[in-house]
C-alpha positions as CSV (number, residue, x, y, z in Angstrom):
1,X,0.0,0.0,0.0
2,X,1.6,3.5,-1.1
3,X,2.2,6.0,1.7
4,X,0.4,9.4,1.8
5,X,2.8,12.0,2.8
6,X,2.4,15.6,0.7
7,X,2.5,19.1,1.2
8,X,-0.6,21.4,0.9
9,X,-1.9,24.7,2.1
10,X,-2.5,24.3,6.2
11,X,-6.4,24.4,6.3
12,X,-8.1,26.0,10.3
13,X,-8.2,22.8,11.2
14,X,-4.6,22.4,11.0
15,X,-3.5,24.6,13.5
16,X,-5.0,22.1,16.7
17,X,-1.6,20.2,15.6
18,X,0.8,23.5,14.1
19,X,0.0,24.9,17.6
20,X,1.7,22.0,19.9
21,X,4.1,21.8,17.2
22,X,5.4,25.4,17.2
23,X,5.1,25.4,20.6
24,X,7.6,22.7,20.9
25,X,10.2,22.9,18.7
26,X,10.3,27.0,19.4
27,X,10.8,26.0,23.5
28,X,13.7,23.2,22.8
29,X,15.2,25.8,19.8
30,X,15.9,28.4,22.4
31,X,17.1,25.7,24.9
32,X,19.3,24.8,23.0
33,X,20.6,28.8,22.2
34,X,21.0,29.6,25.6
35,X,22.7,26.2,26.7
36,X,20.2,25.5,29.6
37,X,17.0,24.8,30.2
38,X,13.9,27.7,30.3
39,X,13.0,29.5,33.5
40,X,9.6,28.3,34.1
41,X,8.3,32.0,33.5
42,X,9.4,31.7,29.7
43,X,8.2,28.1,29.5
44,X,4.6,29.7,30.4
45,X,5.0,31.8,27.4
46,X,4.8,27.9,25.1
47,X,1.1,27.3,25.4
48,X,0.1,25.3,22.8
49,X,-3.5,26.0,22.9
50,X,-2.5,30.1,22.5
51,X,-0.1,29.0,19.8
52,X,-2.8,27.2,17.7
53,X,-5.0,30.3,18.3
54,X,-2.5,32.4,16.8
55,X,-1.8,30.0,13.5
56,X,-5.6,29.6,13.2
57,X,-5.7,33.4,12.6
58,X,-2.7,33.7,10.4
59,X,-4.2,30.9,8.1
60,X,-8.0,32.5,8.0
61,X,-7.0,35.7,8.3
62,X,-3.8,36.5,6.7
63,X,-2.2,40.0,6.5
64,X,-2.0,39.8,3.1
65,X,-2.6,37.4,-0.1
66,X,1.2,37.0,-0.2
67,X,1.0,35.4,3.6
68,X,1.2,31.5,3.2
69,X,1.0,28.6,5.7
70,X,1.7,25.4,4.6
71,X,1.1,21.7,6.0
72,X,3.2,18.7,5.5
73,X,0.5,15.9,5.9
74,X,1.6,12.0,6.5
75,X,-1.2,9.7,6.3
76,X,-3.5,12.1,7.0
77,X,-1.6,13.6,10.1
78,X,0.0,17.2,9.8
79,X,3.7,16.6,10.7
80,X,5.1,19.4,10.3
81,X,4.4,23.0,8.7
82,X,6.2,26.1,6.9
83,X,5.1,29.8,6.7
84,X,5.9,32.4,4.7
85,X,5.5,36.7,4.6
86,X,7.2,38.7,2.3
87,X,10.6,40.7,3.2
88,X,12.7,43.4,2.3
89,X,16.1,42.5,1.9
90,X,18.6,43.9,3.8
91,X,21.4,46.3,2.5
92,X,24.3,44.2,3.2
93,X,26.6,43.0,0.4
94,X,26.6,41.7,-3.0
95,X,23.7,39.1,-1.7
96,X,21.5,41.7,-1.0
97,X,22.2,43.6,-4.4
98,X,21.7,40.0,-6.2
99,X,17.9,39.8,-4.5
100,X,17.1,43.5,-5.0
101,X,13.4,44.1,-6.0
102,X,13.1,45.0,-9.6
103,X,11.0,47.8,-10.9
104,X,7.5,46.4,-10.3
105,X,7.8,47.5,-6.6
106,X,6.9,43.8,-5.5
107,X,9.0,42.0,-3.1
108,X,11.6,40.5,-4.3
109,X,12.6,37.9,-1.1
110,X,9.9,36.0,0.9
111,X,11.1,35.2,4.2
112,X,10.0,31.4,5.7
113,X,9.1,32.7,9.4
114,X,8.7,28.7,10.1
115,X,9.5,25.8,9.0
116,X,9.0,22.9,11.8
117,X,8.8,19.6,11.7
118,X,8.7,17.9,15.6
119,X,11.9,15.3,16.3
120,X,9.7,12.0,16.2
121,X,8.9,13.0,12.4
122,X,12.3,14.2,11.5
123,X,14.2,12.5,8.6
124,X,11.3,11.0,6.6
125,X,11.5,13.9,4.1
126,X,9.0,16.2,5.4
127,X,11.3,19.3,6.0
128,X,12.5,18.8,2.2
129,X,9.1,18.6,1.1
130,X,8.1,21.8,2.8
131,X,11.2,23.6,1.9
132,X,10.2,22.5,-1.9
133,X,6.7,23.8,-1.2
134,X,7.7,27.2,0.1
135,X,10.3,28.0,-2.9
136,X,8.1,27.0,-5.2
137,X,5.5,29.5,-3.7
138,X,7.9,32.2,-3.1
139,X,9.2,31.5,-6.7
140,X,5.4,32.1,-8.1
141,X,4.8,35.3,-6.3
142,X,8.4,37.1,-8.1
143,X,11.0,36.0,-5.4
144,X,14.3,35.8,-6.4
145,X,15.3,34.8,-2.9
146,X,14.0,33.1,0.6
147,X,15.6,33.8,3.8
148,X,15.1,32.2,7.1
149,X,16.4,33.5,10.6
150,X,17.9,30.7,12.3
151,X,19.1,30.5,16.9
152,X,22.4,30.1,17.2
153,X,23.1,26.9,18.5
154,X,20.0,25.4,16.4
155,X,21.9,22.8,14.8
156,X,19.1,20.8,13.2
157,X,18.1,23.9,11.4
158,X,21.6,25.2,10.2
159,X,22.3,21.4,9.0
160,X,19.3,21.3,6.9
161,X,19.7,24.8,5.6
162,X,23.1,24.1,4.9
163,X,22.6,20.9,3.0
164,X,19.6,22.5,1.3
165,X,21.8,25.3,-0.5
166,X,21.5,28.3,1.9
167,X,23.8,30.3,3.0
168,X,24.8,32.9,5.9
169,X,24.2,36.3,5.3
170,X,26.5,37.5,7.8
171,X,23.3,39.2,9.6
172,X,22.6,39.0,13.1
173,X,20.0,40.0,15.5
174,X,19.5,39.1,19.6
175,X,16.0,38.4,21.0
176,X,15.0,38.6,24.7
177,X,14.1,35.7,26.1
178,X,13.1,36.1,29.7
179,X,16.2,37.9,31.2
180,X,18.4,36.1,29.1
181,X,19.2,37.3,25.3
182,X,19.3,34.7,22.2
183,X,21.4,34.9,18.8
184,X,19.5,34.7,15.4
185,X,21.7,34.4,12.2
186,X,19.8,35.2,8.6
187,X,20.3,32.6,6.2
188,X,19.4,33.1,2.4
189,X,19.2,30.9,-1.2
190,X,18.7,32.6,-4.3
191,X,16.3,31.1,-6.6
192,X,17.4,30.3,-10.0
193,X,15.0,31.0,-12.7
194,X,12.6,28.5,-13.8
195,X,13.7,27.1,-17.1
196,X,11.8,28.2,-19.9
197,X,10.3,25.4,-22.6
């Protein structure tokens, strides 16, 4: 018997499992940045329940038509998930200038906010299907580049970026975590043109 797994767009519905998900993976990322384990004050701040409530808005209500949220589905189970918002990108070097929006004022990177897929699901493919999902999208809409802000110390994340093509931008930025401060590098991948028939 053939086994389901596939990509599509994350439904309300969805975000009863995107919400425990994010919830988990986001707490054990920044474990892992900081090197020790969350005060309980900052754990508070993972409720899954408030995180689904939050996805279900971004997939019903989305700022805008260029706002996506995908779901990687296996046998009917969602798995994992990817979102994506446009971006600006920033002036930095001759990475920027590659990905700089051209004349139609559209944005010319989309930025993957998320892309999560929990341990006990990791390394069946469903992180390279979502990433395939989310370029393609971002590829439709006039990207000429994704980036993705990635902890420092998230190894699972810079491993798969890494072996996916991406790069370092060389940007960095600190978020607050409780009274402790986190490191976020920006990775990018320019996205070749799609080859014409």
């Amino acid at each position: 018997m053939a086994h389901h797994v596939f990509v599509r767009p994350a439904t309300a519905l969805d975000a009863r499992a995107i919400g425990p998900i994010h919830a988990h993976t986001m707490s054990a990322a920044l474990a892992a940045a900081l090197e020790s384990d969350l005060t309980e004050d900052v754990q508070q701040l993972f409720v899954p329940d408030a995180f689904a409530r939050q996805w279900e808005q971004a997939i019903t209500d989305p700022p805008s038509d260029r706002h996506a949220v995908l779901s990687a589905v296996d046998e009917g189970t969602v798995v994992g998930f990817a979102a994506l918002s446009p971006t600006r990108p920033e002036p930095l070097d001759a990475a920027a200038s590659a990905v700089e929006a051209e004349g139609d004022g559209q944005t010319a990177v989309v930025e993957i906010t998320a892309l999560e897929v929990p341990t006990e699901n990791g390394r069946e493919g469903h992180g390279s299907r979502l990433l395939a999902a989310a370029t393609d999208l971002a590829r439709e809409q006039g990207a000429t580049a994704v980036q993705m802000w990635v902890l420092a110390g998230d190894g699972a994340h810079t491993s798969f970026l890494n072996g996916a093509g991406f790069a370092p931008t060389g940007l960095r930025r600190t978020i607050e975590v409780g009274n402790d401060h986190a490191s976020q590098h920006c990775w990018y991948a320019l996205l070749p043109e799609e080859a014409k028939e």
